[in-house]
Tab-separated table of C-alpha atoms in Angstrom:
chain	number	residue	atom	x	y	z
A	11	MET	CA	27.859	-2.910	-44.939
A	12	THR	CA	24.797	-1.567	-46.765
A	13	PHE	CA	22.728	1.504	-47.510
A	14	ASP	CA	19.749	-0.572	-47.903
A	15	LEU	CA	17.412	0.420	-45.136
A	16	LYS	CA	15.464	-2.863	-45.030
A	17	ARG	CA	18.627	-4.844	-44.743
A	18	SER	CA	20.093	-2.405	-42.161
A	19	LEU	CA	17.086	-3.020	-39.991
A	20	GLU	CA	17.232	-6.714	-40.394
A	21	GLY	CA	20.856	-6.556	-39.320
A	22	LYS	CA	20.012	-4.585	-36.325
A	23	ARG	CA	17.204	-7.031	-35.442
A	24	ALA	CA	19.712	-9.972	-35.896
A	25	LEU	CA	22.250	-8.284	-33.636
A	26	ARG	CA	19.631	-7.853	-30.962
A	27	ARG	CA	18.737	-11.429	-31.150
A	28	LYS	CA	22.278	-12.512	-31.043
A	29	LEU	CA	22.886	-10.185	-27.892
A	30	ALA	CA	19.710	-11.533	-26.390
A	31	ASN	CA	20.796	-15.116	-26.720
A	32	LEU	CA	24.045	-14.747	-24.949
A	33	PRO	CA	24.594	-16.351	-21.524
A	34	VAL	CA	23.127	-14.350	-18.623
A	35	ALA	CA	26.482	-13.895	-17.073
A	36	LYS	CA	27.944	-12.461	-20.293
A	37	LYS	CA	24.820	-10.049	-20.568
A	38	LEU	CA	25.324	-8.906	-16.951
A	39	ALA	CA	28.904	-8.446	-17.478
A	40	MET	CA	27.922	-6.087	-20.465
A	41	LEU	CA	25.731	-4.069	-18.240
A	42	ASP	CA	28.705	-3.732	-15.821
A	43	ALA	CA	30.764	-2.478	-18.685
A	44	LEU	CA	27.937	-0.157	-20.133
A	45	ARG	CA	27.731	1.307	-16.720
A	46	ASP	CA	31.520	1.848	-16.372
A	47	ARG	CA	31.485	3.687	-19.568
A	48	GLN	CA	28.541	6.044	-18.521
A	49	HIS	CA	30.294	6.714	-15.392
A	50	THR	CA	33.451	7.637	-17.186
A	51	LEU	CA	31.447	9.991	-19.758
A	52	ARG	CA	29.695	11.435	-16.524
A	53	GLU	CA	33.017	12.053	-14.894
A	54	ALA	CA	34.602	13.566	-18.016
A	55	ALA	CA	31.660	15.811	-18.493
A	56	ARG	CA	31.905	17.045	-14.780
A	57	HIS	CA	35.616	17.805	-15.403
A	58	SER	CA	34.853	19.689	-18.515
A	59	GLN	CA	32.142	21.730	-16.666
A	60	SER	CA	34.398	22.528	-13.796
A	61	ALA	CA	37.142	23.535	-15.791
A	62	ALA	CA	34.874	25.830	-17.886
A	63	LEU	CA	33.644	27.327	-14.711
A	64	SER	CA	37.195	27.960	-13.296
A	65	GLU	CA	38.103	29.570	-16.689
A	66	SER	CA	35.149	31.977	-16.528
A	67	HIS	CA	35.974	32.710	-12.977
A	68	ALA	CA	39.474	33.465	-14.186
A	69	GLY	CA	38.587	36.172	-16.351
A	70	GLY	CA	36.479	37.317	-19.323
A	71	GLU	CA	38.430	35.879	-22.459
A	72	ALA	CA	38.010	32.349	-21.678
A	73	LYS	CA	34.379	32.468	-20.808
A	74	MET	CA	32.096	29.790	-22.438
A	75	THR	CA	29.032	31.217	-24.311
A	76	GLY	CA	27.529	27.722	-24.124
A	77	SER	CA	27.558	27.428	-27.892
A	78	GLU	CA	30.973	25.842	-27.998
A	79	PRO	CA	31.082	22.080	-28.602
A	80	ILE	CA	31.991	20.256	-25.415
A	81	THR	CA	34.588	17.557	-26.062
A	82	LEU	CA	36.052	14.977	-23.694
A	83	ASP	CA	39.720	16.103	-24.289
A	84	GLN	CA	39.154	19.805	-23.344
A	85	PRO	CA	42.208	21.510	-22.162
A	86	ARG	CA	41.908	22.249	-18.351
B	19	VAL	CA	32.178	-3.995	-9.622
B	20	SER	CA	29.749	-6.347	-10.737
B	21	ILE	CA	25.980	-7.066	-10.671
B	22	LEU	CA	26.800	-10.596	-9.880
B	23	GLN	CA	28.365	-9.506	-6.530
B	24	VAL	CA	25.077	-7.709	-5.830
B	25	ILE	CA	23.143	-10.780	-6.462
B	26	VAL	CA	25.428	-12.990	-4.348
B	27	LEU	CA	24.915	-10.645	-1.487
B	28	VAL	CA	21.248	-10.685	-1.634
B	29	ASN	CA	21.178	-14.332	-1.730
B	30	GLN	CA	23.149	-14.341	1.217
B	31	MET	CA	20.741	-11.832	2.903
B	32	GLU	CA	17.843	-14.069	2.076
B	33	ALA	CA	19.791	-17.250	3.405
B	34	GLU	CA	20.340	-15.568	6.639
B	35	GLY	CA	16.761	-14.526	6.988
B	36	VAL	CA	17.219	-10.896	6.712
B	37	ILE	CA	14.552	-10.749	3.930
B	38	ALA	CA	11.863	-13.350	3.257
B	39	ARG	CA	12.397	-13.411	-0.563
B	40	TYR	CA	13.621	-11.347	-3.314
B	41	ALA	CA	13.257	-11.060	-7.186
B	42	VAL	CA	15.369	-8.928	-9.699
B	43	GLY	CA	13.335	-6.507	-11.712
B	44	GLY	CA	13.663	-3.605	-13.736
B	45	ALA	CA	16.166	-3.273	-16.530
B	46	VAL	CA	18.449	-5.751	-15.032
B	47	GLY	CA	15.583	-8.429	-14.840
B	48	ALA	CA	14.739	-7.573	-18.452
B	49	THR	CA	18.451	-8.437	-19.375
B	50	PHE	CA	17.804	-11.962	-18.412
B	51	TYR	CA	15.495	-12.140	-21.301
B	52	LEU	CA	16.482	-9.356	-23.663
B	53	GLU	CA	19.608	-7.886	-25.019
B	54	PRO	CA	21.483	-5.898	-22.389
B	55	VAL	CA	19.332	-2.914	-21.379
B	56	ALA	CA	21.618	-0.170	-20.183
B	57	THR	CA	20.697	1.120	-16.731
B	58	VAL	CA	22.309	3.087	-13.884
B	59	ASP	CA	20.660	1.117	-11.121
B	60	VAL	CA	19.443	-2.126	-9.918
B	61	ASP	CA	15.810	-2.810	-8.788
B	62	ILE	CA	15.236	-5.673	-6.304
B	63	PHE	CA	11.755	-6.484	-5.106
B	64	VAL	CA	11.731	-7.809	-1.618
B	65	ALA	CA	9.332	-9.399	0.625
B	66	PHE	CA	10.417	-8.071	4.233
B	67	ARG	CA	10.479	-10.243	7.233
B	68	GLU	CA	7.905	-9.413	9.811
B	69	GLN	CA	9.488	-8.199	12.983
B	70	PRO	CA	7.653	-9.342	16.327
B	71	GLY	CA	5.730	-6.533	17.818
B	72	GLN	CA	6.120	-4.318	14.656
B	73	LEU	CA	2.997	-3.327	12.521
B	74	LEU	CA	4.977	-1.565	9.895
B	75	LEU	CA	7.584	-3.299	7.836
B	76	SER	CA	10.911	-1.734	8.204
B	77	PRO	CA	13.751	-1.684	5.690
B	78	GLN	CA	16.284	-1.182	8.699
B	79	PRO	CA	17.401	-4.809	8.963
B	80	VAL	CA	18.341	-4.802	5.250
B	81	LEU	CA	20.000	-1.419	5.723
B	82	ASP	CA	22.103	-2.552	8.660
B	83	TYR	CA	23.089	-5.817	7.009
B	84	LEU	CA	24.375	-4.184	3.872
B	85	LEU	CA	26.008	-1.095	5.684
B	86	ALA	CA	27.873	-3.672	7.809
B	87	ARG	CA	29.135	-5.392	4.535
B	88	GLY	CA	30.516	-2.167	2.840
B	89	GLY	CA	27.279	-0.840	1.386
B	90	ILE	CA	27.028	2.901	1.192
B	91	LEU	CA	23.737	4.712	1.731
B	92	GLU	CA	23.085	7.322	-0.938
B	93	GLY	CA	19.576	8.815	-0.925
B	94	GLU	CA	17.129	6.124	-1.826
B	95	TYR	CA	19.793	3.707	-2.915
B	96	ILE	CA	22.379	1.545	-1.198
B	97	VAL	CA	25.345	1.249	-3.439
B	98	ILE	CA	26.695	-2.322	-3.402
B	99	ALA	CA	29.774	-3.238	-5.344
B	100	GLY	CA	29.632	0.113	-7.291
B	101	TRP	CA	25.863	-0.324	-8.231
B	102	PRO	CA	23.176	1.868	-6.816
B	103	VAL	CA	20.641	-0.720	-5.616
B	104	GLN	CA	17.012	-0.082	-4.735
B	105	PHE	CA	15.210	-2.560	-2.513
B	106	LEU	CA	11.431	-2.178	-3.247
B	107	PRO	CA	8.585	-3.607	-1.264
B	108	ALA	CA	5.868	-4.895	-3.665
B	109	PRO	CA	3.979	-1.872	-4.509
B	110	SER	CA	0.851	-3.513	-6.063
B	111	PRO	CA	-0.680	-6.916	-6.102
B	112	LEU	CA	0.855	-7.588	-9.456
B	113	VAL	CA	4.310	-7.176	-8.110
B	114	GLU	CA	3.507	-9.334	-5.200
B	115	GLU	CA	2.574	-12.105	-7.586
B	116	ALA	CA	5.745	-11.338	-9.736
B	117	LEU	CA	7.797	-11.743	-6.482
B	118	ALA	CA	6.192	-15.001	-5.497
B	119	GLU	CA	6.357	-16.462	-8.869
B	120	ALA	CA	9.874	-15.261	-9.786
B	121	VAL	CA	12.204	-18.066	-11.155
B	122	THR	CA	15.853	-18.955	-10.384
B	123	VAL	CA	18.335	-18.615	-13.070
B	124	ASP	CA	21.946	-20.048	-12.667
B	125	VAL	CA	24.411	-17.273	-13.250
B	126	GLU	CA	27.963	-19.057	-13.190
B	127	GLY	CA	27.062	-21.060	-10.280
B	128	ALA	CA	25.071	-18.442	-8.342
B	129	PRO	CA	21.316	-18.735	-8.235
B	130	ALA	CA	19.737	-15.429	-9.363
B	131	ARG	CA	15.965	-15.029	-8.860
B	132	VAL	CA	14.351	-12.914	-11.359
B	133	CYS	CA	10.575	-11.992	-12.392
B	134	THR	CA	9.279	-13.928	-15.241
B	135	ALA	CA	9.298	-12.116	-18.624
B	136	GLU	CA	5.568	-11.905	-18.500
B	137	HIS	CA	5.462	-10.468	-15.123
B	138	LEU	CA	8.025	-7.828	-16.088
B	139	ALA	CA	6.089	-6.934	-19.186
B	140	ALA	CA	2.992	-6.535	-17.314
B	141	ILE	CA	4.715	-4.308	-14.607
B	142	ALA	CA	6.201	-2.317	-17.573
B	143	LEU	CA	2.555	-1.815	-18.709
B	144	GLU	CA	1.146	-1.063	-15.312
B	145	THR	CA	3.970	1.343	-14.610
B	146	GLY	CA	3.553	3.045	-17.954
B	147	ARG	CA	6.370	5.418	-18.228
B	148	ALA	CA	7.751	6.003	-21.779
B	149	LYS	CA	10.896	3.762	-20.900
B	150	ASP	CA	8.478	1.093	-19.533
B	151	LYS	CA	6.581	1.155	-22.842
B	152	ALA	CA	9.806	0.869	-24.892
B	153	ARG	CA	10.648	-2.090	-22.641
B	154	LEU	CA	7.359	-3.753	-23.323
B	155	LEU	CA	7.832	-3.314	-26.982
B	156	GLN	CA	11.240	-4.896	-26.644
B	157	PHE	CA	9.740	-7.947	-24.939
B	158	ILE	CA	7.084	-8.220	-27.783
B	159	GLU	CA	9.493	-7.823	-30.557
B	160	ALA	CA	12.073	-10.342	-28.980
B	161	GLY	CA	9.106	-12.870	-28.807
B	162	VAL	CA	9.980	-14.151	-25.423
B	163	LEU	CA	6.580	-13.525	-23.866
B	164	ARG	CA	4.180	-16.792	-23.560
B	165	ALA	CA	1.072	-15.162	-24.878
B	166	GLU	CA	-1.411	-17.262	-22.709
B	167	VAL	CA	0.508	-16.431	-19.449
B	168	PHE	CA	0.756	-12.884	-20.393
B	169	GLN	CA	-2.946	-12.584	-21.164
B	170	SER	CA	-4.023	-14.047	-18.015
B	171	ILE	CA	-1.736	-11.866	-15.832
B	172	LEU	CA	-3.318	-8.785	-17.773
B	173	ALA	CA	-6.753	-10.183	-17.196
B	174	ARG	CA	-6.154	-10.939	-13.535
B	175	TYR	CA	-4.743	-7.381	-12.739
B	176	ASN	CA	-7.372	-5.332	-14.855
B	177	LEU	CA	-4.755	-4.356	-17.411
B	178	MET	CA	-6.768	-5.353	-20.517
B	179	GLU	CA	-7.915	-1.898	-21.360
B	180	ARG	CA	-4.481	-0.516	-20.925
B	181	TRP	CA	-3.138	-3.366	-23.224
B	182	ARG	CA	-5.736	-2.484	-25.788
B	183	GLN	CA	-4.574	1.268	-25.637
B	184	PHE	CA	-0.994	0.138	-25.896
B	185	GLU	CA	-1.786	-2.190	-28.899
B	186	GLN	CA	-3.483	0.577	-30.839
B	187	THR	CA	-0.778	3.059	-30.264
B	188	PHE	CA	2.388	0.983	-30.706
B	189	LEU	CA	1.225	-2.243	-32.582
B	190	GLY	CA	-1.303	-0.749	-34.851
B	191	GLY	CA	-3.879	-2.976	-33.291
B	192	ARG	CA	-2.068	-6.022	-34.020
B	193	PRO	CA	-3.135	-8.989	-31.744
């Protein structure tokens, strides 16, 4: 690891080249995994939102103002 | 869930004559040449079979085929093996050529037909949304485009002026 920006950018390019050169089947499997991850994040966000909504419907104190950070492990 | 399952089913659909020809495009197509490009859907260009007595091409046979095999209709998409898939008739002569000249790539024993890198890059230039421009830059940076082939596509489909603008904006006029 380095804090040298030039070397960091070269490292990024090298990683992209390495990924691009993987067998197609492996790259498609990575797309599957990326999509699963996005799906998980979306579901978690949806649960967080519905939990926040039900808390706000339940009564004043727990109401979200919109400024709180939303985390994936919010209590429901 | 797997994109490969989608490709296998589309091959089957072509073999059984439901569609005349297909080619994978979009981010999934680009992934055949670049690093994996995260996407939420699969774009498949198709040439539909002409139905006797019908002047307009209908996607109905494709829908019937896929719904009978577990596909789920969701708006403009049909969900296959967990992936929302869009079947797109070629919207321009460039995409028609991309479909006709698509190449077959072996993916673990399954043939997958995909647009060439040059066609995908030209389609990105023609479409011109921010994400298309980003994809075109990826193609250029990865050095996977055959310059002569790409230039001749741009010339054939009147994209030279658009390319010049793209070059000036993103490549600092670099040839």
